[in-house]
Amino acid sequence: MQDYFHPSMTKTELCAMSALGLAHMGDAVFELLIRTYLCRSGLARSGNLHRATVSYVSAPAQAAFVDAIAPHLTEEEQAVYRRGRNAHVHGVPQNATRGQYAKATGLEALFGYLHLSGQIERINELFALGMEARNAI
């Protein structure tokens, strides 16, 4: 049986996937990480849970997150991030600039790539770095 929670795609398979496909997966991975963080930290109050989640997964928040982790990215991770950041998106949310949305798409592509290649430990490392930076503000 295929294990969809622990994929292990090859670099060839990942390179064949579109940047927006990687970002689509990374969007879900990043939101799951945020929801887990909120639940584990005791910040999951029923009335505010959605609002709290959105404050972390919005394009401006993700753009700030990627600025915090950028110095820690490997060359391969930087290439995946750039691939996502430079993807051709057709619309930008009202609460974000085009630059913020591009950075957010790059971050999501990176997290999608790492998840699909089975690099869960690396996702946790980068997520911890980003959350440390956010909480230091």
CSV table of C-alpha atoms in Angstrom, one decimal:
chain,number,residue,atom,x,y,z
A,1,MET,CA,0.0,0.0,0.0
A,2,GLN,CA,1.2,3.5,-0.9
A,3,ASP,CA,2.2,5.7,2.2
A,4,TYR,CA,0.9,9.2,1.4
A,5,PHE,CA,1.9,10.6,4.7
A,6,HIS,CA,5.6,9.7,4.1
A,7,PRO,CA,6.3,10.2,0.4
A,8,SER,CA,9.7,9.7,-0.9
A,9,MET,CA,9.8,11.1,-4.5
A,10,THR,CA,13.0,11.2,-6.4
A,11,LYS,CA,14.7,14.4,-7.6
A,12,THR,CA,13.7,13.5,-11.2
A,13,GLU,CA,10.0,13.2,-10.2
A,14,LEU,CA,10.2,16.4,-8.2
A,15,CYS,CA,11.8,18.3,-11.1
A,16,ALA,CA,9.1,17.1,-13.4
A,17,MET,CA,6.4,18.6,-11.1
A,18,SER,CA,5.5,22.3,-11.6
A,19,ALA,CA,6.5,24.9,-9.1
A,20,LEU,CA,2.9,25.6,-8.5
A,21,GLY,CA,2.3,21.9,-7.8
A,22,LEU,CA,5.1,22.0,-5.2
A,23,ALA,CA,3.6,25.1,-3.7
A,24,HIS,CA,0.1,23.5,-3.6
A,25,MET,CA,1.6,20.7,-1.5
A,26,GLY,CA,3.7,23.1,0.6
A,27,ASP,CA,0.7,25.2,1.4
A,28,ALA,CA,-0.9,22.2,3.1
A,29,VAL,CA,2.3,21.2,4.8
A,30,PHE,CA,2.9,24.7,6.2
A,31,GLU,CA,-0.7,25.1,7.4
A,32,LEU,CA,-0.5,21.7,9.1
A,33,LEU,CA,2.7,22.7,10.9
A,34,ILE,CA,1.1,26.0,12.0
A,35,ARG,CA,-2.0,24.2,13.3
A,36,THR,CA,0.1,21.7,15.2
A,37,TYR,CA,2.2,24.5,16.6
A,38,LEU,CA,-0.9,26.4,17.8
A,39,CYS,CA,-2.4,23.2,19.4
A,40,ARG,CA,0.8,22.2,21.1
A,41,SER,CA,1.5,25.7,22.5
A,42,GLY,CA,-1.9,26.0,24.0
A,43,LEU,CA,-2.9,28.9,21.7
A,44,ALA,CA,-5.7,26.8,20.2
A,45,ARG,CA,-8.8,28.6,21.6
A,46,SER,CA,-11.9,27.6,19.6
A,47,GLY,CA,-13.0,31.2,18.8
A,48,ASN,CA,-9.6,32.4,17.8
A,49,LEU,CA,-8.1,29.4,16.2
A,50,HIS,CA,-8.9,30.2,12.6
A,51,ARG,CA,-7.8,33.9,13.1
A,52,ALA,CA,-4.5,32.7,14.7
A,53,THR,CA,-3.8,30.3,11.9
A,54,VAL,CA,-4.4,32.9,9.2
A,55,SER,CA,-2.0,35.3,11.0
A,56,TYR,CA,0.7,32.7,10.4
A,57,VAL,CA,-0.2,31.5,6.9
A,58,SER,CA,-1.0,34.8,5.2
A,59,ALA,CA,1.4,35.8,2.4
A,60,PRO,CA,2.9,38.7,4.4
A,61,ALA,CA,3.6,36.4,7.4
A,62,GLN,CA,5.1,33.7,5.1
A,63,ALA,CA,7.2,36.4,3.4
A,64,ALA,CA,8.6,37.4,6.8
A,65,PHE,CA,9.1,33.7,7.7
A,66,VAL,CA,11.2,33.0,4.5
A,67,ASP,CA,13.3,36.1,5.2
A,68,ALA,CA,14.2,34.6,8.6
A,69,ILE,CA,15.1,31.2,7.2
A,70,ALA,CA,16.8,32.3,4.0
A,71,PRO,CA,20.3,32.5,5.4
A,72,HIS,CA,20.0,28.8,6.5
A,73,LEU,CA,19.0,27.4,3.2
A,74,THR,CA,21.3,25.0,1.2
A,75,GLU,CA,22.0,25.8,-2.4
A,76,GLU,CA,19.5,23.1,-3.5
A,77,GLU,CA,16.8,24.6,-1.2
A,78,GLN,CA,17.5,28.1,-2.5
A,79,ALA,CA,17.0,26.8,-6.1
A,80,VAL,CA,13.7,25.3,-5.2
A,81,TYR,CA,12.6,28.5,-3.4
A,82,ARG,CA,13.6,30.6,-6.4
A,83,ARG,CA,11.7,28.2,-8.7
A,84,GLY,CA,8.5,28.7,-6.6
A,85,ARG,CA,9.1,32.4,-6.1
A,86,ASN,CA,9.4,33.0,-9.9
A,87,ALA,CA,6.4,30.8,-10.8
A,88,HIS,CA,3.7,32.6,-12.8
A,89,VAL,CA,0.8,33.2,-10.6
A,90,HIS,CA,-2.4,34.9,-11.9
A,91,GLY,CA,-3.7,36.7,-8.9
A,92,VAL,CA,-2.5,38.3,-5.7
A,93,PRO,CA,-4.5,38.5,-2.5
A,94,GLN,CA,-5.6,42.0,-1.5
A,95,ASN,CA,-3.7,41.8,1.8
A,96,ALA,CA,-0.4,41.2,0.1
A,97,THR,CA,2.0,42.8,-2.3
A,98,ARG,CA,3.2,40.9,-5.4
A,99,GLY,CA,6.6,40.5,-3.8
A,100,GLN,CA,5.2,39.1,-0.6
A,101,TYR,CA,3.0,36.7,-2.5
A,102,ALA,CA,6.0,35.6,-4.6
A,103,LYS,CA,8.0,34.9,-1.5
A,104,ALA,CA,5.1,33.0,0.1
A,105,THR,CA,4.8,30.9,-3.1
A,106,GLY,CA,8.5,30.2,-2.9
A,107,LEU,CA,8.3,29.1,0.7
A,108,GLU,CA,5.4,26.8,0.0
A,109,ALA,CA,7.2,25.3,-3.0
A,110,LEU,CA,10.2,24.6,-0.7
A,111,PHE,CA,8.1,23.0,2.0
A,112,GLY,CA,6.3,21.0,-0.6
A,113,TYR,CA,9.6,19.8,-2.1
A,114,LEU,CA,11.0,18.8,1.3
A,115,HIS,CA,7.8,17.0,2.2
A,116,LEU,CA,7.5,15.1,-1.1
A,117,SER,CA,11.2,14.1,-0.9
A,118,GLY,CA,10.8,12.7,2.6
A,119,GLN,CA,13.0,15.4,4.3
A,120,ILE,CA,10.8,15.7,7.4
A,121,GLU,CA,13.7,16.4,9.8
A,122,ARG,CA,14.8,19.3,7.6
A,123,ILE,CA,11.2,20.7,7.5
A,124,ASN,CA,11.2,20.7,11.3
A,125,GLU,CA,14.6,22.4,11.5
A,126,LEU,CA,13.5,25.2,9.1
A,127,PHE,CA,10.1,25.6,10.8
A,128,ALA,CA,11.8,25.9,14.2
A,129,LEU,CA,14.1,28.6,12.9
A,130,GLY,CA,11.3,30.6,11.4
A,131,MET,CA,9.1,30.3,14.5
A,132,GLU,CA,12.0,31.4,16.7
A,133,ALA,CA,12.4,34.5,14.6
A,134,ARG,CA,8.7,35.3,14.6
A,135,ASN,CA,8.5,34.9,18.4
A,136,ALA,CA,11.5,37.1,18.9
A,137,ILE,CA,9.7,40.0,17.4
